[in-house]
Amino acid sequence: MTIRGESKIPTLKAAALVNPAETPTPGTLREGPRRVFIAGARRRVAVQLIERLLAAPEVDLVLGVDRGPCPPALLGCDPERFLFASADLSRRRQVDNLFLLDRLRERPLDTVVHLAFQGNPRGYGVESHEFNVNSARHLLDASLRHGISKYIFLSSDAVYKIGPRTDYKVREDGDLNLDHDVHPILRDTIDAEFMCRAKMDRPDCEIIVLRPSGVFGGGVLSGINLLFESTPPVLPVGFDPMINPTSKERLARDLILAIFLHGKGVYNLAGLTAGPLSKFLEERGITAIRVPGPALGVVNRMQRMLGMTRYHAGFHPKRLYYSLVLDDSRFDKIFRTNADKVPALARTPDIA
Amino acid sequence: MLLHKRKVDFVRPLLPPREWERIEAYAVSDAGYGTDPFGTDPDALGLSYAVGYWLHRHYFRVVSQGHENFPQHGGAVIVGNHSGVLPFDAVMLAVDIFRYTDPPRLLRFMVDYFVYQVPFLGVLFRSLGQMPGTRRNFDGLVEEGHFVGIFPEGAEALGKPAEKRYELYPFSHGHVELAARHRAPVVPFGLVGAEEQMTMLTDLRPLARALRLPYFPVTTRFPWLGPFGLLPKPVRYFIHYGEPIHIDPEALHSVEIRSREVERVRDAVADLIHVGLQTRREYRGSRV
């Protein structure tokens, strides 16, 4: 493990005990400054999030962690408030050591945001699976051991089962994608969610699982974004599913709300608008090619081989056929309606 | 775009100007991309209403009464008999209600999910506001104050053989439970005419299962005339809407009460079918 800006490893601290009777009201502001650990700091949405957090004086320290080097966009950040650490989150000892840094001895971390899930089907193998499972377990366990009071896991809307019977708006209690032939990444994601859910009744730590809809944004590794970045996108003939994607800016804003406000549980996150996939393509001036459904997999494979797309049609096969519109009214009610309580958001432009 | 953006103008001759005004007056709550949250597309609606109006006025020559029974505001569950091999009865009902309610109300049916597996058909149904029959979809539609159409006999009733004409199949309980939960009135209707538009001889069940359809009809004209055999005969439709039925909220807590309410609705539909048959006899008699 290498740490930029650190040299000593301090001793363990005891976890703070919370009186269960004093459970804070969801949507109220968490008191005090924030010290945030972001796992997966090289992701685009993580860079957005870190930049916004560092713009807020209420944030004391951000610890960004990933396997590779610090992303260039964050190299110029104030070293007093931003630490970057390269660590393998699938190694328990390395994860544990991150919470024991000298800088954290007097004022420990209070929030962990897990954005480090390996969700890219390209090159997915045993190593990716072990990383996903172990990092989710070690990070959550270490967070609970070291007195973290808020743990956020960024999941995906791909966990939902979709088909001809899908509801017009899918709530958090919608059917999960537990088919026998589901992609292993989705199984890993659902496993990680279940790990979080198993600890959600802990009174000393608010555990929150966020399921964002497809995320638009340059370089974002979301399925819908990769589809739109394909040259050209290939869709099945005769189907035009409804979607309500979000953007990386909006997602970063929602993550900030989750960080600063009290609340726990499972929440959907979605964009403001919903419509047929074809209308989103049309708005962006993208012309898709349509092929018969049975040929979609073959054409997608050829496109990937030729480098014309990074979208993997086999990851969520029914996605291009049936609608998936997320109902995020719960998150809206508890978090977004209380956004005015978060000074960090008041200082930065409100992103729709 | 999947549904090619047709110039709706080319179907203008099918509709009188006042009907175009009614279409333009119909408000679709835009979810951001021209459709409502359910996927209803105003362009597709206008185009389909134009074709449906022509069928309603000139092909099926629908005679209907009882429109005063529809609530002016808020949701309602519209329930009645289903028949005719292909769901032209549903189409004519939707057109009839849109035509004779003021402001125009769109009837949105709870559709068997197999439709949404068929290329183009699922998208068409969705663009016309017709939704897969799930509880959450029903809840969403009623909460937003829409009319929700349900055929409690199920899709199988479409394949009713000739000898069972105007006999009601058993009703499912879902519409009563959902109406009770939302305190929405149930408006029954009886539709006469659809049973005669195609004469069903038999149902090829093995082929239906293989094609994942609820039934595969063999009629006097299909499959002998190919796809043209599925065109319905130009029979006149008679639609009667009954008084709204307010479901006992205790139906949510008691199977017996729920069954009793289902029978109450079924009896109302049966009575309206009887009225429709009587009206048809009188209508034919007066035309001799």
XYZ file of C-alpha atoms in Angstrom:
640
model
C 0.000 0.000 0.000
C 1.390 3.434 -0.877
C 0.103 6.642 0.553
C 0.732 10.087 -0.781
C 1.449 12.441 2.160
C 1.767 9.898 5.047
C 4.580 8.030 6.926
C 3.341 6.535 10.274
C 0.746 3.849 11.134
C -1.125 4.623 14.403
C -2.921 2.240 16.811
C -6.539 1.071 16.582
C -9.307 3.228 18.002
C -12.452 1.910 19.690
C -15.737 2.274 17.806
C -18.074 4.970 19.133
C -21.217 3.653 20.747
C -24.520 5.275 19.919
C -27.609 5.228 22.059
C -30.200 3.413 19.919
C -32.896 5.605 21.419
C -31.309 8.667 19.830
C -31.758 7.625 16.210
C -31.526 10.792 14.128
C -34.398 11.784 11.897
C -33.796 10.943 8.207
C -33.164 14.047 6.143
C -31.593 16.080 8.962
C -28.078 17.413 8.662
C -25.253 15.357 10.156
C -23.465 17.530 12.631
C -19.853 18.515 12.460
C -17.303 18.479 9.672
C -17.029 15.545 7.311
C -14.052 13.300 6.803
C -14.785 11.114 3.836
C -13.145 7.957 2.515
C -13.865 7.374 -1.163
C -13.039 3.938 -2.510
C -12.663 3.890 -6.289
C -11.320 7.429 -6.530
C -10.233 7.016 -10.164
C -13.828 6.704 -11.426
C -15.292 9.708 -13.226
C -18.128 10.088 -10.779
C -15.630 9.840 -7.887
C -13.530 12.658 -9.345
C -16.697 14.786 -9.667
C -17.638 13.969 -6.108
C -14.198 14.690 -4.675
C -13.999 18.042 -6.435
C -17.366 19.058 -5.022
C -16.494 17.856 -1.553
C -13.242 19.764 -1.522
C -15.106 22.902 -2.580
C -17.095 22.689 0.667
C -15.468 24.069 3.836
C -17.600 21.646 5.865
C -15.415 18.847 4.529
C -12.314 18.470 6.606
C -10.572 15.715 4.736
C -11.119 13.439 1.735
C -9.193 10.200 1.486
C -9.320 8.833 -2.064
C -8.294 5.229 -2.576
C -7.810 3.133 -5.695
C -5.459 0.548 -7.121
C -3.737 2.791 -9.603
C -2.114 6.221 -9.344
C -3.918 9.420 -8.437
C -6.019 10.671 -11.365
C -4.521 13.773 -13.004
C -7.606 15.895 -12.260
C -6.953 15.521 -8.516
C -3.216 16.051 -8.510
C -3.554 19.742 -7.808
C -5.847 19.349 -4.781
C -4.897 20.831 -1.424
C -2.713 18.189 0.310
C -3.962 19.384 3.708
C -7.470 18.280 2.790
C -6.973 15.578 0.176
C -5.056 12.344 0.562
C -4.722 9.759 -2.174
C -3.765 6.191 -1.331
C -3.087 3.308 -3.698
C -4.298 0.136 -2.058
C -5.765 -3.230 -2.948
C -9.175 -3.189 -1.301
C -9.461 -6.965 -1.569
C -6.685 -7.270 1.046
C -8.068 -6.977 4.534
C -4.872 -5.665 6.084
C -4.493 -2.949 3.479
C -8.066 -1.809 4.006
C -7.642 -1.791 7.754
C -4.434 0.241 7.564
C -6.215 2.964 5.649
C -8.277 3.744 8.747
C -5.170 3.884 10.924
C -3.277 6.666 9.189
C -1.547 9.222 11.387
C -3.637 12.067 10.018
C -6.759 10.288 11.182
C -5.647 9.601 14.760
C -7.189 12.704 16.374
C -10.062 13.169 13.959
C -11.041 9.892 12.391
C -13.009 9.280 9.220
C -16.762 9.316 9.583
C -18.029 8.418 6.077
C -17.101 5.742 3.584
C -18.317 5.783 -0.027
C -17.728 2.537 -1.912
C -17.480 3.318 -5.616
C -14.799 0.724 -6.311
C -16.972 -2.068 -7.666
C -15.568 -3.676 -10.816
C -18.599 -3.355 -13.074
C -16.946 -3.638 -16.479
C -17.815 -6.945 -18.207
C -14.728 -6.573 -20.372
C -11.976 -8.713 -18.914
C -14.186 -9.897 -16.057
C -12.791 -13.062 -14.517
C -12.024 -14.800 -11.244
C -9.782 -11.978 -10.130
C -12.492 -9.367 -10.663
C -15.013 -11.528 -8.861
C -12.715 -11.982 -5.870
C -11.946 -8.297 -5.805
C -15.630 -7.380 -5.826
C -16.599 -9.810 -3.110
C -13.615 -9.223 -0.861
C -13.455 -5.475 -1.213
C -17.148 -5.157 -0.387
C -16.741 -7.350 2.699
C -13.465 -5.879 3.956
C -14.506 -2.289 3.432
C -17.812 -2.741 5.224
C -16.289 -4.706 8.092
C -13.460 -2.229 8.526
C -15.909 0.683 8.451
C -17.993 -0.848 11.210
C -14.908 -1.723 13.234
C -13.490 1.776 13.034
C -16.579 3.699 14.012
C -17.721 4.959 10.618
C -21.149 6.492 11.055
C -22.173 6.486 7.379
C -21.407 3.831 4.767
C -22.587 4.321 1.197
C -22.497 1.584 -1.428
C -23.123 2.603 -5.031
C -24.972 -0.249 -6.681
C -26.690 -0.270 -10.083
C -30.163 -0.430 -11.605
C -29.004 -3.569 -13.423
C -29.885 -5.512 -10.260
C -33.541 -5.218 -11.221
C -35.247 -7.916 -13.215
C -36.852 -6.506 -16.332
C -39.185 -8.025 -18.847
C -42.598 -7.633 -20.447
C -44.208 -7.476 -16.986
C -41.992 -4.691 -15.618
C -43.804 -1.911 -13.791
C -43.915 1.511 -15.405
C -41.815 2.755 -12.499
C -39.671 0.356 -10.538
C -39.495 0.874 -6.807
C -36.796 -0.327 -4.454
C -38.828 -3.436 -3.668
C -38.918 -4.480 -7.338
C -37.906 -7.992 -8.365
C -34.166 -8.554 -8.417
C -32.336 -10.144 -11.308
C -31.706 -13.563 -9.780
C -32.043 -15.651 -12.940
C -29.651 -18.578 -13.251
C -27.995 -17.091 -16.336
C -27.474 -13.594 -14.942
C -24.031 -12.085 -15.519
C -21.591 -12.774 -12.639
C -21.045 -9.052 -12.108
C -24.722 -8.652 -11.273
C -24.506 -11.551 -8.854
C -21.527 -9.852 -7.209
C -23.483 -6.593 -6.998
C -26.492 -8.267 -5.444
C -24.213 -10.115 -3.001
C -22.613 -6.838 -1.981
C -26.054 -5.313 -1.479
C -27.098 -8.217 0.700
C -23.968 -7.755 2.813
C -24.974 -4.145 3.335
C -28.563 -5.046 4.100
C -27.472 -7.609 6.684
C -25.837 -4.821 8.707
C -28.439 -2.120 8.142
C -29.935 -2.468 11.589
C -26.687 -1.328 13.233
C -27.551 1.776 15.280
C -24.008 3.158 15.138
C -23.693 3.237 11.368
C -26.134 4.386 8.706
C -25.691 2.012 5.788
C -27.162 3.180 2.533
C -27.347 1.434 -0.841
C -27.890 3.653 -3.858
C -29.085 2.239 -7.183
C -28.611 4.823 -9.905
C -30.233 4.513 -13.282
C -27.970 4.659 -16.334
C -25.472 7.490 -16.029
C -24.669 9.788 -18.916
C -21.357 11.556 -19.026
C -18.045 11.581 -20.830
C -16.035 8.489 -20.053
C -18.583 7.040 -17.640
C -18.601 3.241 -17.745
C -22.368 2.977 -17.495
C -24.071 0.641 -19.964
C -26.353 3.294 -21.380
C -23.445 5.703 -21.825
C -21.331 3.077 -23.548
C -24.239 2.313 -25.862
C -24.543 5.972 -26.789
C -20.808 6.213 -27.384
C -20.907 3.274 -29.828
C -20.300 3.876 -33.516
C -23.081 3.247 -34.216
C -25.387 1.959 -31.456
C -27.113 -1.285 -32.446
C -30.627 -1.899 -31.180
C -33.191 -4.650 -31.714
C -35.925 -4.084 -34.265
C -39.369 -3.417 -32.863
C -38.456 -2.409 -29.314
C -38.016 1.021 -27.770
C -37.749 0.823 -23.977
C -38.471 3.714 -21.624
C -35.504 4.966 -19.605
C -34.814 7.783 -17.125
C -31.033 8.120 -16.994
C -29.184 10.453 -14.712
C -25.926 12.360 -15.266
C -22.630 12.119 -13.420
C -23.148 15.656 -12.114
C -26.567 14.834 -10.731
C -25.263 11.573 -9.293
C -22.435 13.425 -7.564
C -24.961 15.831 -6.103
C -27.096 12.954 -4.845
C -24.029 11.345 -3.262
C -23.309 14.599 -1.452
C -26.847 14.617 -0.115
C -26.396 11.057 1.103
C -23.097 12.016 2.758
C -24.332 15.114 4.549
C -27.837 14.072 5.565
C -28.998 11.351 7.884
C -30.738 8.385 6.336
C -30.220 4.717 5.655
C -31.724 2.020 3.494
C -31.957 1.234 -0.199
C -32.740 4.052 -2.616
C -33.149 4.472 -6.345
C -31.540 7.451 -8.042
C -32.840 8.619 -11.393
C -32.806 11.525 -13.773
C -35.470 14.184 -14.007
C -36.857 13.066 -17.353
C -38.172 9.801 -18.730
C -38.790 8.826 -22.304
C -38.231 6.216 -24.984
C -34.613 5.346 -25.731
C -35.072 6.475 -29.335
C -35.913 10.018 -28.190
C -32.725 10.247 -26.161
C -30.745 9.131 -29.214
C -32.589 11.578 -31.428
C -31.895 14.452 -29.048
C -28.182 13.731 -29.290
C -28.239 13.361 -33.052
C -27.317 9.680 -32.865
C -28.675 7.309 -35.491
C -28.894 3.734 -34.333
C -28.885 0.649 -36.504
C -31.610 -1.855 -35.857
C -31.156 -5.569 -36.290
C -33.434 -8.538 -35.588
C -33.316 -9.462 -31.901
C -31.614 -12.868 -32.323
C -28.775 -11.192 -34.256
C -28.103 -8.543 -31.623
C -25.622 -10.607 -29.612
C -23.561 -11.569 -32.656
C -23.488 -8.029 -34.018
C -22.489 -6.663 -30.609
C -19.656 -9.173 -30.332
C -18.371 -8.162 -33.756
C -18.588 -4.508 -32.859
C -16.620 -5.080 -29.667
C -13.959 -7.020 -31.561
C -13.644 -4.212 -34.058
C -13.481 -1.593 -31.334
C -16.722 0.079 -32.439
C -18.299 -0.211 -29.021
C -17.522 -0.932 -25.368
C -21.165 -1.779 -24.671
C -21.693 -5.431 -23.705
C -25.131 -6.608 -24.830
C -24.830 -9.811 -22.824
C -24.411 -7.999 -19.507
C -28.067 -7.050 -19.173
C -29.610 -8.720 -22.257
C -33.168 -7.502 -21.875
C -32.186 -3.898 -21.320
C -32.597 -2.936 -24.943
C -35.994 -4.624 -25.138
C -37.939 -3.672 -22.042
C -38.387 -0.490 -20.061
C -36.602 0.261 -16.809
C -37.706 3.549 -15.292
C -36.678 3.976 -11.653
C -38.985 5.493 -9.073
C -36.739 7.639 -6.868
C -39.516 9.389 -4.998
C -38.243 7.992 -1.677
C -34.826 9.553 -2.158
C -36.513 12.717 -3.320
C -38.676 12.890 -0.216
C -35.926 12.239 2.329
C -32.846 13.772 0.735
C -33.514 16.105 -2.198
C -36.260 18.042 -0.422
C -33.745 18.745 2.359
C -30.983 19.850 0.004
C -31.242 23.410 1.300
C -29.857 22.178 4.625
C -26.593 21.187 2.957
C -24.345 24.254 2.730
C -21.981 22.414 0.377
C -24.678 22.334 -2.269
C -25.718 25.934 -1.706
C -22.269 27.082 -2.814
C -22.075 25.034 -5.982
C -24.438 25.405 -8.980
C -27.526 23.250 -8.686
C -27.273 20.510 -11.281
C -30.524 19.101 -12.596
C -37.099 6.412 -34.352
C -39.035 3.224 -34.074
C -42.524 4.550 -34.745
C -41.725 6.666 -37.735
C -42.717 10.222 -37.166
C -45.626 10.293 -39.566
C -47.163 13.499 -40.657
C -50.406 13.185 -38.753
C -51.933 15.475 -41.365
C -52.280 12.678 -43.880
C -55.026 11.125 -41.757
C -56.825 14.434 -41.217
C -59.550 13.511 -43.747
C -60.556 10.661 -41.436
C -61.564 13.052 -38.662
C -63.898 16.053 -38.576
C -62.264 19.286 -37.355
C -63.961 19.201 -33.945
C -62.410 15.794 -33.279
C -58.954 17.160 -34.060
C -59.670 19.884 -31.539
C -60.496 17.219 -28.972
C -57.219 15.427 -29.649
C -55.268 18.646 -29.356
C -57.121 19.417 -26.117
C -56.080 16.108 -24.586
C -53.297 16.865 -22.135
C -50.429 14.425 -21.818
C -48.237 15.143 -18.798
C -44.837 15.333 -20.459
C -42.106 13.390 -18.658
C -39.451 15.258 -20.581
C -39.336 13.651 -24.007
C -42.828 14.136 -25.335
C -44.387 11.104 -23.666
C -46.033 10.783 -20.287
C -44.420 8.597 -17.568
C -46.314 5.591 -18.936
C -44.959 6.120 -22.448
C -48.110 7.565 -24.042
C -47.179 9.394 -27.220
C -49.570 12.180 -28.327
C -48.660 11.714 -32.002
C -49.376 7.993 -31.903
C -52.573 8.730 -29.996
C -53.789 11.210 -32.593
C -52.964 8.917 -35.489
C -54.621 5.920 -33.854
C -57.701 7.888 -32.845
C -58.141 9.008 -36.442
C -58.137 5.414 -37.657
C -60.178 4.260 -34.666
C -62.762 7.007 -35.179
C -63.283 5.871 -38.778
C -63.755 2.283 -37.604
C -66.032 3.463 -34.784
C -68.232 5.579 -37.062
C -68.238 3.735 -40.350
C -67.081 0.152 -39.891
C -68.501 -0.997 -36.561
C -71.081 1.850 -36.464
C -71.049 1.812 -32.693
C -74.250 2.619 -30.789
C -73.508 3.437 -27.181
C -75.234 4.901 -24.157
C -74.611 5.526 -20.492
C -71.669 7.935 -20.825
C -73.106 10.028 -17.988
C -71.987 7.239 -15.651
C -68.320 8.117 -16.086
C -66.887 10.290 -13.320
C -65.898 13.755 -14.468
C -62.665 13.670 -12.512
C -60.440 11.071 -10.988
C -59.810 7.471 -11.796
C -62.253 4.658 -12.391
C -62.121 0.984 -13.281
C -64.019 0.123 -16.464
C -64.985 -3.540 -16.525
C -66.904 -5.669 -18.993
C -67.055 -8.657 -21.303
C -64.342 -9.565 -23.783
C -64.740 -11.411 -27.084
C -64.129 -11.427 -30.816
C -60.815 -13.277 -31.285
C -58.949 -9.988 -31.778
C -59.402 -7.133 -29.297
C -61.341 -4.771 -31.544
C -63.813 -4.509 -28.667
C -61.110 -2.847 -26.556
C -60.250 -0.471 -29.382
C -63.877 0.556 -29.905
C -64.400 1.038 -26.191
C -61.398 3.337 -25.964
C -62.506 5.341 -28.987
C -66.081 5.511 -27.712
C -65.060 6.840 -24.317
C -62.587 9.299 -25.827
C -65.229 10.498 -28.248
C -68.093 10.970 -25.826
C -66.456 12.216 -22.637
C -65.788 15.873 -22.037
C -62.939 16.531 -21.457
C -61.811 13.523 -23.485
C -60.625 10.650 -21.291
C -58.261 7.955 -22.485
C -59.119 4.420 -21.471
C -55.967 2.515 -20.588
C -56.242 -1.233 -20.545
C -54.341 -3.693 -18.423
C -52.897 -5.813 -21.208
C -51.638 -9.368 -21.124
C -47.854 -9.245 -20.924
C -47.285 -11.425 -24.000
C -48.071 -8.385 -26.191
C -44.933 -6.642 -24.953
C -42.765 -9.511 -26.129
C -43.861 -8.977 -29.728
C -41.737 -6.541 -31.775
C -43.533 -3.311 -32.658
C -46.774 -4.395 -31.000
C -45.538 -3.731 -27.468
C -44.234 -0.308 -28.406
C -47.494 0.530 -30.180
C -49.599 -0.490 -27.199
C -47.406 1.506 -24.822
C -47.505 4.602 -27.035
C -51.315 4.407 -26.875
C -51.235 4.302 -23.091
C -51.969 0.581 -22.748
C -49.963 -0.984 -19.948
C -48.852 -4.485 -18.879
C -51.259 -5.747 -16.255
C -49.256 -5.365 -13.046
C -50.495 -4.050 -9.716
C -48.000 -1.233 -9.684
C -49.116 -0.081 -13.131
C -52.725 -0.165 -12.038
C -51.881 1.798 -8.883
C -49.950 4.394 -10.873
C -52.735 4.877 -13.399
C -55.508 5.207 -10.833
C -53.415 7.476 -8.602
C -52.934 9.787 -11.559
C -56.678 9.835 -12.167
C -56.889 7.709 -15.316
C -59.579 5.316 -16.483
C -58.281 1.766 -16.292
C -59.939 -0.901 -18.410
C -59.919 -4.489 -17.265
C -61.435 -7.575 -18.831
C -61.846 -9.835 -15.794
C -62.554 -12.863 -18.029
C -58.951 -12.650 -19.247
C -57.436 -12.967 -22.700
C -58.866 -16.478 -23.012
C -62.327 -14.955 -23.424
C -61.237 -13.590 -26.782
C -61.068 -17.163 -27.982
C -64.588 -17.960 -26.840
C -66.138 -20.582 -29.127
C -69.325 -19.769 -31.021
C -71.523 -21.953 -28.813
C -70.564 -19.889 -25.747
C -71.517 -16.557 -27.204
C -72.430 -13.967 -24.562
C -71.739 -16.400 -21.746
C -69.435 -14.787 -19.244
C -66.343 -16.689 -18.163
C -65.551 -16.542 -14.435
C -64.268 -13.152 -13.337
C -60.875 -12.718 -11.699
C -60.838 -10.832 -8.401
C -58.046 -8.388 -9.096
C -60.189 -5.512 -10.320
C -62.343 -5.575 -7.181
C -59.373 -5.658 -4.849
C -57.641 -2.814 -6.650
C -60.810 -0.720 -6.890
C -61.388 -1.233 -3.155
C -57.836 -0.241 -2.298
C -58.033 2.994 -4.249
C -61.701 3.677 -3.486
C -62.221 3.993 -7.254
C -65.665 3.336 -8.732
C -66.174 0.378 -11.035
C -68.123 1.307 -14.181
C -69.467 -1.861 -15.802
C -70.220 -2.152 -19.488
C -71.829 -4.727 -21.746
C -70.621 -4.957 -25.341
C -72.707 -6.724 -27.953
C -71.523 -7.401 -31.484
C -67.916 -8.428 -31.048
C -68.900 -12.059 -30.584
C -70.136 -12.160 -34.167
C -67.258 -10.357 -35.843
C -65.332 -13.626 -36.127
C -66.765 -17.073 -35.651
C -64.354 -19.137 -33.604
C -64.356 -22.817 -34.557
C -61.592 -24.109 -32.353
C -58.439 -23.189 -30.490
C -55.150 -24.916 -31.422
C -53.686 -24.976 -27.918
C -50.387 -26.775 -28.700
C -49.600 -24.210 -31.390
C -50.635 -21.394 -29.041
C -48.245 -22.709 -26.370
C -45.430 -23.029 -28.893
C -45.950 -19.433 -30.032
C -46.446 -18.222 -26.441
C -49.911 -16.924 -27.237
C -52.979 -17.292 -25.003
C -54.800 -19.052 -27.856
C -54.441 -19.774 -31.573
C -57.800 -19.307 -33.278
C -59.242 -21.263 -36.136
C -62.183 -19.317 -37.509
C -64.371 -19.620 -40.567
C -61.817 -17.459 -42.402
C -58.511 -17.885 -40.611
C -56.052 -19.369 -41.378
C -57.705 -20.267 -44.732
C -57.510 -16.681 -46.040
C -54.156 -16.011 -44.491
C -53.709 -12.779 -42.504
C -56.750 -11.293 -44.270
C -58.798 -13.877 -42.462
C -58.199 -11.944 -39.235
C -60.105 -8.912 -40.460
C -63.386 -8.723 -38.556
C -66.789 -8.634 -40.199
C -68.353 -5.157 -40.132
C -70.842 -5.997 -37.382
C -72.536 -3.186 -35.461
C -71.430 -2.785 -31.854
C -73.801 -1.922 -29.038
C -72.162 -0.680 -25.847
C -74.044 0.064 -22.654
C -72.344 1.554 -19.598
C -73.923 0.955 -16.241
C -74.060 2.943 -13.042
C -70.825 3.095 -11.081
C -70.411 0.387 -8.472
C -68.653 1.372 -5.262
C -66.811 -1.619 -3.915
C -67.142 -2.393 -0.220
C -63.740 -1.591 1.374
C -64.177 -4.712 3.491
C -63.383 -6.664 0.334
C -59.752 -6.034 1.263
C -60.181 -7.985 4.493
C -62.573 -10.772 3.578
C -62.530 -13.326 0.777
C -66.293 -13.782 1.063
C -67.019 -10.090 0.712
C -64.578 -9.839 -2.180
C -66.249 -12.782 -3.950
C -69.622 -11.207 -3.365
C -68.443 -7.925 -4.870
C -66.998 -9.744 -7.875
C -70.370 -11.386 -8.426
C -72.063 -8.020 -8.102
C -69.893 -6.638 -10.902
C -70.366 -9.766 -13.004
C -74.122 -9.582 -12.637
C -74.069 -5.919 -13.652
C -72.095 -6.786 -16.784
C -74.432 -9.674 -17.579
C -77.437 -7.351 -17.215
C -75.842 -4.829 -19.561
C -75.177 -7.543 -22.123
C -78.832 -8.494 -21.883
C -79.810 -4.841 -22.408
C -77.464 -4.704 -25.381
C -78.957 -7.800 -26.952
C -82.434 -6.365 -26.451
C -81.358 -3.044 -27.976
C -79.918 -4.876 -30.949
C -83.150 -6.797 -31.515
C -85.148 -3.578 -31.381
C -82.638 -1.878 -33.639
C -82.857 -4.614 -36.221
C -86.637 -4.699 -35.915
C -86.930 -0.969 -36.514
C -84.785 -1.275 -39.613
C -86.896 -3.943 -41.287
